[in-house]
Coordinates of C-alpha atoms and ligand atoms in Angstrom, one line a residue:
X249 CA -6.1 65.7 -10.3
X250 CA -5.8 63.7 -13.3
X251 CA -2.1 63.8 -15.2
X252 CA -2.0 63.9 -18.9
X253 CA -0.1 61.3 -20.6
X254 CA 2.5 62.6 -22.8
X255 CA 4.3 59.8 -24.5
X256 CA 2.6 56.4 -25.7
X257 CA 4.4 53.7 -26.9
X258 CA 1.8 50.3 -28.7
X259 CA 2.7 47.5 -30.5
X260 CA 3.3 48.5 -34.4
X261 CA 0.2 49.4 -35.8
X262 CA -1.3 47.7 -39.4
X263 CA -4.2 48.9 -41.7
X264 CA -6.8 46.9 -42.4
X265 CA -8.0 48.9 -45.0
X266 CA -6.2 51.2 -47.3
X267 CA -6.8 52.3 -51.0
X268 CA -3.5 53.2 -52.6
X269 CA -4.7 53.3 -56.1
X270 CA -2.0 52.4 -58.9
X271 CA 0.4 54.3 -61.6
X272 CA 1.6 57.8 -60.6
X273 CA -0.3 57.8 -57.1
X274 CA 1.8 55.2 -55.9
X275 CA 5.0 56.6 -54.8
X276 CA 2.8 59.3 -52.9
X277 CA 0.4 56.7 -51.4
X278 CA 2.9 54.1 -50.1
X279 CA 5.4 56.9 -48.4
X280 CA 2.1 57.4 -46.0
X281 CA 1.7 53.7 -45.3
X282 CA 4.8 52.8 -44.9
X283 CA 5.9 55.4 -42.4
X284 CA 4.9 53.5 -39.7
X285 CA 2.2 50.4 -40.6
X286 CA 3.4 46.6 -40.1
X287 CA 1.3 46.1 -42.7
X288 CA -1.8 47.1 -44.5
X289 CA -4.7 44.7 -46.0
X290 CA -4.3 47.2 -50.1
X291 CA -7.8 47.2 -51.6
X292 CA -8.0 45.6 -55.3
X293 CA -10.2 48.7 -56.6
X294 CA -8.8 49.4 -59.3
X295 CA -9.1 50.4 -62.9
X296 CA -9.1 48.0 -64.4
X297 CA -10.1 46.1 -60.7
X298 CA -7.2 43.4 -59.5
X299 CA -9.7 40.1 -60.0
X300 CA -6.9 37.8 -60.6
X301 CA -3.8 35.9 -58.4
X302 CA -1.5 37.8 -61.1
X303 CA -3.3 41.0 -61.2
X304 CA -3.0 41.1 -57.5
X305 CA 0.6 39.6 -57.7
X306 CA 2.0 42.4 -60.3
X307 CA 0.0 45.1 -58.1
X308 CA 2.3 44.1 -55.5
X309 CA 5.7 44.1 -57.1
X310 CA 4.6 47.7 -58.1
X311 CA 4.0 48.6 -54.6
X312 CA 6.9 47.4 -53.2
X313 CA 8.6 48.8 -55.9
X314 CA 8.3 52.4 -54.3
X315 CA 8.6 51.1 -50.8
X316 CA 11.3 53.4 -49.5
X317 CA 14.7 52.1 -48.8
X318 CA 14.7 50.3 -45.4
X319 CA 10.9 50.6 -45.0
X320 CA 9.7 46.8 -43.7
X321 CA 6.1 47.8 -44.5
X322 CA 4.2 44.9 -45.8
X323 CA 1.0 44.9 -48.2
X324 CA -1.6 42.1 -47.6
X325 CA -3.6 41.8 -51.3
X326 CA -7.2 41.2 -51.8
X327 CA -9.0 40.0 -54.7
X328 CA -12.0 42.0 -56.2
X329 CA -14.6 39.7 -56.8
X330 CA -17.1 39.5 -59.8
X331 CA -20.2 37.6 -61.2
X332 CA -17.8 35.9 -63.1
X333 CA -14.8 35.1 -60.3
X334 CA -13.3 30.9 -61.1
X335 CA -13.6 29.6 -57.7
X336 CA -10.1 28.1 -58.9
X337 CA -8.7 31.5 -58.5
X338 CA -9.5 31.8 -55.0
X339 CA -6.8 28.1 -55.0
X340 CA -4.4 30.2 -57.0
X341 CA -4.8 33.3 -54.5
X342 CA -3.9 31.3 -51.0
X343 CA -0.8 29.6 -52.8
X344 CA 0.7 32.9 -53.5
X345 CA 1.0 33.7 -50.2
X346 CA 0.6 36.9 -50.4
X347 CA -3.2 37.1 -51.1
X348 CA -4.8 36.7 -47.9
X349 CA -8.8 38.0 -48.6
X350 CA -11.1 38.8 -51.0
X351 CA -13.4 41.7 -51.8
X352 CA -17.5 41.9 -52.0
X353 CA -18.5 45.1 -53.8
X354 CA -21.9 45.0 -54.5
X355 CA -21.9 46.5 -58.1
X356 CA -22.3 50.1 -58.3
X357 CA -21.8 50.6 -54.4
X358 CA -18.7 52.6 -54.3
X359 CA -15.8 53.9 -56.4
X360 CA -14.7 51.6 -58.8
X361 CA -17.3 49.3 -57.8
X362 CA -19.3 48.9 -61.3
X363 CA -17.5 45.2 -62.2
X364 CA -18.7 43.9 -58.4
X365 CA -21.3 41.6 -57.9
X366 CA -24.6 41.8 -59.0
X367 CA -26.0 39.0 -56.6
X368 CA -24.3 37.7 -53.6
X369 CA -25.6 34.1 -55.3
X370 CA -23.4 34.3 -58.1
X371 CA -20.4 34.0 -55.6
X372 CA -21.5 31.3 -53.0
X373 CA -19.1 28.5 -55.4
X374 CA -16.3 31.0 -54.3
X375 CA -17.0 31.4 -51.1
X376 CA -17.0 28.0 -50.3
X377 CA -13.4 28.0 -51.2
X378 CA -12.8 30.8 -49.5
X379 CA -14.0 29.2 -46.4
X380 CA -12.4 25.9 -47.6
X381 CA -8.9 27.8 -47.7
X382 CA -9.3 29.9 -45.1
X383 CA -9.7 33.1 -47.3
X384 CA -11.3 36.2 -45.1
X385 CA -14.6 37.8 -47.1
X386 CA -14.2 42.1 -47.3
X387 CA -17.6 43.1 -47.4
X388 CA -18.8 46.5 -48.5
X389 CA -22.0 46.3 -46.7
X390 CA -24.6 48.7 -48.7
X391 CA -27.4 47.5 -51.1
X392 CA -27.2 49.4 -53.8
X393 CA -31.1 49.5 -54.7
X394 CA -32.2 53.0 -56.0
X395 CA -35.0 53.0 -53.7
X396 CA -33.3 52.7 -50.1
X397 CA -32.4 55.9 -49.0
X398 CA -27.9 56.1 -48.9
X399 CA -28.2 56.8 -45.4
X400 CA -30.0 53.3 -44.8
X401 CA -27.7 51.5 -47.2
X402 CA -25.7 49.5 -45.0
X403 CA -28.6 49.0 -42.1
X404 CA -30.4 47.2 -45.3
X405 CA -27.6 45.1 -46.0
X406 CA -27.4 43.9 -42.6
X407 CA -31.1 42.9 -42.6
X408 CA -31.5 41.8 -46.5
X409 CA -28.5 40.3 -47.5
X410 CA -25.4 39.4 -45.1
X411 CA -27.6 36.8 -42.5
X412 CA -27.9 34.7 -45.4
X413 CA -23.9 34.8 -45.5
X414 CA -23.0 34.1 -42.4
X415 CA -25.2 31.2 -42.1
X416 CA -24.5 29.8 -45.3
X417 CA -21.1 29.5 -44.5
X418 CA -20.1 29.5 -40.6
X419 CA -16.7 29.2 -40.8
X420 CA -15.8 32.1 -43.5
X421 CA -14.2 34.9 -41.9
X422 CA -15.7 38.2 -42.9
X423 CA -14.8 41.2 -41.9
X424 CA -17.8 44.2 -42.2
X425 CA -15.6 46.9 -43.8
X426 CA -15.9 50.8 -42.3
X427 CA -18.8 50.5 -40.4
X428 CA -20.9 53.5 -39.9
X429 CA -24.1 52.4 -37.9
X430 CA -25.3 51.2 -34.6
X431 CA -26.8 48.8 -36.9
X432 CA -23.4 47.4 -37.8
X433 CA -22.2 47.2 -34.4
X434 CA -24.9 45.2 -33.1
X435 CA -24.9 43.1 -36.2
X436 CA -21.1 41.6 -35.4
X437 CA -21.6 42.0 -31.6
X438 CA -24.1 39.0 -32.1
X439 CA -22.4 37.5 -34.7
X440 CA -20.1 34.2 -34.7
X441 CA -16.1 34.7 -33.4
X442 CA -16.0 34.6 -37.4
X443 CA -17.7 38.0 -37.8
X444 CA -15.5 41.4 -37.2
X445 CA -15.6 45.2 -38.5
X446 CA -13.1 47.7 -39.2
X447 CA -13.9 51.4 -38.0
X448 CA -12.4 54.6 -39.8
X449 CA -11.1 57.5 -38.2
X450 CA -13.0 59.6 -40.1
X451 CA -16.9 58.0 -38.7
X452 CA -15.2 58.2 -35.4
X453 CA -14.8 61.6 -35.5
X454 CA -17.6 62.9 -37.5
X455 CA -21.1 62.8 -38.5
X456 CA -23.2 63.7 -41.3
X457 CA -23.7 67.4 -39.1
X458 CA -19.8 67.8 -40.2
X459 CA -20.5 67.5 -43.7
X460 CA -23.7 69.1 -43.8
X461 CA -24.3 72.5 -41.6
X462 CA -23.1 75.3 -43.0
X463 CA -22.2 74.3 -46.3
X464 CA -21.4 71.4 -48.0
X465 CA -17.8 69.5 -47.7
X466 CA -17.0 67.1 -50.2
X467 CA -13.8 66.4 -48.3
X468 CA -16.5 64.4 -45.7
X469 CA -17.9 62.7 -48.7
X470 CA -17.3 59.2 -48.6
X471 CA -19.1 55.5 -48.5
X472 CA -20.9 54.5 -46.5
X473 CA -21.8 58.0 -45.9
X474 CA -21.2 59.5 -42.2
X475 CA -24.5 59.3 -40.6
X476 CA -26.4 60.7 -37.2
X477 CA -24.4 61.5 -34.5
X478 CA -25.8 58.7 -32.7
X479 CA -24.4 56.1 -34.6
X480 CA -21.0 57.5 -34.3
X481 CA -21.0 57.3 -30.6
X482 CA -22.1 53.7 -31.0
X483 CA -18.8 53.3 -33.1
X484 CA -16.6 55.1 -30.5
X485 CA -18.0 52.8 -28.3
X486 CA -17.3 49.8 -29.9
X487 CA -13.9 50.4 -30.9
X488 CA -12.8 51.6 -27.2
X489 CA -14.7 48.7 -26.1
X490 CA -11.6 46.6 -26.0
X491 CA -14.0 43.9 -28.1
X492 CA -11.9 42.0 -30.2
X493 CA -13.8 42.3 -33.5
X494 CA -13.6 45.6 -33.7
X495 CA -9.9 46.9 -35.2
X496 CA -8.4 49.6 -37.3
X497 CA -9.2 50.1 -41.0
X498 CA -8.9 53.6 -42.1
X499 CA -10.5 53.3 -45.5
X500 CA -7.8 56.4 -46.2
X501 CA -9.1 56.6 -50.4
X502 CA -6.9 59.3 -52.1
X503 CA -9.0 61.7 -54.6
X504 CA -7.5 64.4 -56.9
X505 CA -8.5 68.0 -55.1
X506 CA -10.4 68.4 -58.3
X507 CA -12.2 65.4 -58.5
X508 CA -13.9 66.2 -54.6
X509 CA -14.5 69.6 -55.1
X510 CA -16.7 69.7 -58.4
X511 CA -20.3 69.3 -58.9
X512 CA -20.3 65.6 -58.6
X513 CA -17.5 64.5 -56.3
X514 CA -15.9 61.4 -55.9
X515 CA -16.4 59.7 -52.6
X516 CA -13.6 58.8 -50.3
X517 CA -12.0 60.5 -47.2
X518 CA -8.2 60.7 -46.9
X519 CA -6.0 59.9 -43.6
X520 CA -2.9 58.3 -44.1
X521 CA -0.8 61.0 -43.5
X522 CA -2.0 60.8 -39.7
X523 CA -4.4 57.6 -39.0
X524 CA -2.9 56.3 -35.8
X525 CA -2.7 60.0 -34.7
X526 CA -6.4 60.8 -35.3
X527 CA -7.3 57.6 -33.9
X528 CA -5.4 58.7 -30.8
X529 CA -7.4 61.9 -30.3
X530 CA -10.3 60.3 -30.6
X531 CA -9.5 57.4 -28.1
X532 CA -8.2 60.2 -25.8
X533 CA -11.1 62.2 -26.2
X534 CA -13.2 59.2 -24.9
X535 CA -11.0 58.4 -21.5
X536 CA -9.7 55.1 -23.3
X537 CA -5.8 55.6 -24.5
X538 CA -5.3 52.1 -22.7
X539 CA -7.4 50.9 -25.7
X540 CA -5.8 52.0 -28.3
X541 CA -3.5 49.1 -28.8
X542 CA -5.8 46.3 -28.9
X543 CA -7.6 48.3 -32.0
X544 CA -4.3 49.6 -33.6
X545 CA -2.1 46.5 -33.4
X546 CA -3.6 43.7 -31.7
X547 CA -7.0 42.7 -32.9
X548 CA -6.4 42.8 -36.3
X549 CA -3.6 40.2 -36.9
X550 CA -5.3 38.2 -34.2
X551 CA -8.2 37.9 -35.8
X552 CA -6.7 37.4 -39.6
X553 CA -4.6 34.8 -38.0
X554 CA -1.2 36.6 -38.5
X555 CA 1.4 37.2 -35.8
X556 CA 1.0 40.9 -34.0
X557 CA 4.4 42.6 -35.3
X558 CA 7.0 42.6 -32.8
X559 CA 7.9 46.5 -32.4
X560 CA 6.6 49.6 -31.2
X561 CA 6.3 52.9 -32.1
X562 CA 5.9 56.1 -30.0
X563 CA 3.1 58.3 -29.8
X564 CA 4.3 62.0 -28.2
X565 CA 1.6 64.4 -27.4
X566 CA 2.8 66.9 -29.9
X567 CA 0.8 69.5 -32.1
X568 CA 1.5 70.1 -35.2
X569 CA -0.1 71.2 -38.5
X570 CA -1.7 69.3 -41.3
X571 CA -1.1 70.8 -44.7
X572 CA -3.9 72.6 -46.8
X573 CA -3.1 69.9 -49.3
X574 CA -0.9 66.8 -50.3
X575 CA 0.8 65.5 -53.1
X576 CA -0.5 62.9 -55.0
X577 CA 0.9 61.7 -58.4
X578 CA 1.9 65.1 -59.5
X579 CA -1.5 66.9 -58.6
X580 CA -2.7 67.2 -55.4
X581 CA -5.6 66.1 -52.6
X582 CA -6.9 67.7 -49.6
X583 CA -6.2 65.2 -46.6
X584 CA -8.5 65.3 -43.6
X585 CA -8.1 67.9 -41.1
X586 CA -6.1 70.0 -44.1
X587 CA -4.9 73.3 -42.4
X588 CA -5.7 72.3 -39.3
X589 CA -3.9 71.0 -36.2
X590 CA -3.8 67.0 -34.7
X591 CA -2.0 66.4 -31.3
X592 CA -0.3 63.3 -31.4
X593 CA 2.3 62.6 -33.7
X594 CA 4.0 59.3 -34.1
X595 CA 7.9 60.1 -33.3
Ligands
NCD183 N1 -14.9 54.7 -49.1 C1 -15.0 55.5 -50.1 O1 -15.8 56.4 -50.1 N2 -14.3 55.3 -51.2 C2 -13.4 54.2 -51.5 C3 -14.1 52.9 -51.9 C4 -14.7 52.2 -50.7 O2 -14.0 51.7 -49.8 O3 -16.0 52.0 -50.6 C5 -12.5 54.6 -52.7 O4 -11.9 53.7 -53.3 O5 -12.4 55.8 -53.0
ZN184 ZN1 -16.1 50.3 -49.3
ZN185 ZN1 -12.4 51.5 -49.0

C-alpha cells in the first residue's frame, strides 16, 4: 500500500529564469514572482535590451518598485550581451552587486533577440572578464542558421558552437538555459562542475505531440521549441536525477493573448502563477517528490555561489483551478494550464 503525501514543506524556492518584461507588465509580473521565490535570475530582454550596469541597475529599482509591501523577493540582473558589449562593462556589472550574469542570445534566436550576437568571437574579450570576475554566461543554446531545421537548433549548438566555449574558458560558469534535448543533457552531464542547465516546467510536461495533434496551440509555442517525447523523458530524468547541475528555470515569458493567438505568434510559455506547483506534479508523477528540493531550492544558489535561502514554504496537495486568462498590464495572457486544474498549491 503506498500513502500519498499530502503536505510538503522545501527550502524557499528561486527562479533561475524569468522574463518579467518592463512598463505596464510589471506590477502584474512581479506579484507572481514574488509570491513565493527567494529570488529570481530577471532576463535583460528587453526593448530596448538592458546591455548596460545602469540599464540593468534602473530595471531593477523599477522592479522593486512594485514589489508588494513586505514581499523579500529578490531579482538577480543579467546583462544582454551584443557584438558591441565593453568588456569594461562586465567590471561595472560585478561592482553593482546586483548584476550577477550575463546573457548570450545568438541574434535573431528568440524574442527580443535581434541586437544579440552575431558571432560568439566577437564576445570572447568579455568573457574572459566574465570568467576573470566570476560572472556566470546565460546561454540561449540554438544556432540560428536558416538551414537547420528549429527542431535541431539547440542539438547544433551543442555540436557547432558551445565546445569551443567551454574549452576556451574553463573556469566560466555557464549555465545551458531551458534545455529541451537529450542532446543537452548529455552535453552538461559530461561537461566540467562549471557547466549546468535550467529545465522549464513546461518541456517537462509536454512535447511537441501537445502542441501539435489536433490542432495547433500557440499557448505551447515557445523557444527552444518542445520536441519528441523522447527528449522530454530524458529531461524528467535529469532533473529528478538529484544531479546537481540540473535546477529550476521556468523561462515563464508573458505574451498579450493577442500576440499568441494570431497568424504569427510570439514565442514564450507562461507559468509563474504556479511553477513550483507544476513542477511538483511532474516530480510526483515520476515517484521523485524527495527531489524536488535539491532542483527548486538547493542546486541553484549552490551552483551560482549564493547562500540557499533560509525558509520554507508548504506545498498542500490541494486542487484548484487555473484561470482561462490573467492579467497583464491592463490586457490579458493565457497562462499555462488556463481553465484547467493543478494539484499542489503552495499554502
Ligand atoms: N522562451 C521563449 O520562447 N521566449 C522568451 C525568450 C527566451 O527565453 O528565449 C521570451 O522572452 O518571450
Ligand atoms: Zn531563451
Ligand atoms: Zn527565457
Amino acid at each position: 500500500m503506498s500513502t500519498q503525501l499530502t503536505s510538503l514543506t522545501i527550502t524557499r524556492p528561486d527562479d533561475w529564469h524569468l522574463h518579467l518584461r518592463d512598463g505596464e507588465q510589471l506590477k502584474d509580473t512581479v506579484a507572481d514572482a514574488s509570491r513565493y521565490l527567494g529570488r529570481a535570475l530577471v532576463m535583460p530582454n528587453l526593448l530596448p535590451p538592458a546591455t548596460t550596469t545602469e540599464l540593468a541597475l534602473a530595471y531593477y529599482d523599477k522592479i522593486t518598485a512594485v514589489r508588494p509591501s513586505g514581499s523579500l523577493f529578490e531579482p538577480l540582473m543579467s546583462l544582454y550581451l551584443t557584438d558591441k558589449t565593453d568588456p569594461e562593462e562586465i567590471r561595472r556589472a560585478k561592482a553593482s552587486g546586483k548584476i550577477v550574469a550575463c546573457k548570450l542570445y545568438p541574434a535573431g534566436a528568440t524574442t527580443n533577440s535581434d541586437s544579440g550576437v552575431t558571432d560568439v568571437k566577437n564576445i570572447y574579450s568579455v568573457l574572459e572578464v566574465m570568467q576573470e570576475t566570476g560572472i556566470l554566461l546565460l546561454v540561449h543554446g540554438e544556432v540560428t542558421d536558416a538551414s537547420v531545421d528549429i527542431f535541431d537548433r539547440e542539438k547544433v549548438f551543442l555540436e557547432t558552437i558551445l565546445p569551443d566555449v567551454v574549452r576556451d574558458f574553463p573556469n566560466l560558469k555557464i549555465v545551458l538555459e531551458h534545455i529541451t534535448t537529450e542532446h543537452a543533457v548529455k552535453f552538461v552531464e559530461q561537461a566540467g562542475d562549471n557547466v549546468a542547465a535550467t529545465i522549464t516546467t513546461h518541456h517537462l510536461m509536454f512535447n511537441r505531440n501537445h502542441m501539435l495533434v489536433g490542432g495547433i496551440r500557440p499557448h505551447y509555442y515557445c523557444l527552444p521549441i518542445l520536441k519528441r517525447n523522447t527528449h522530454q523523458q530524458a529531461l524528467v530524468r535529469a532533473a529528478i536525477s538529484g544531479n546537481k547541475k540540473f535546477f529550476i528555470g521556468t523561462d515563464s515569458a508573458p505574451h498579450f493573448k493577442q500576440n499568441k493567438e494570431t497568424a504569427c505568434g510570439c514565442a514564450g510559455a507562461y507559468t509563474s502563477h504556479a511553477a513550483v506547483e507544476l513542477y511538483a506534479e511532474v516530480f510526483e508523477e515520476a515517484g521523485a517528490l524527495d527531489k524536488l528540493e535539491a532542483f527548486t531550492s538547493h542546486n541553484g544558489p549552490d551552483f551560482y555561489g549564493l547562500p540557499r535561502n533560509s525558509d520554507t514554504i508548504t506545498l498542500m496537495k490541494e486542487t484548484w483551478s487555473v484561470p482561462a486568462t490573467l492579467p497583464l498590464g491592463g490586457q490579458e495572457l493565457v497562462p499555462i494550464r488556463a481553465g484547467e486544474t493543478i494539484s499542489w498549491m503552495v499554502k
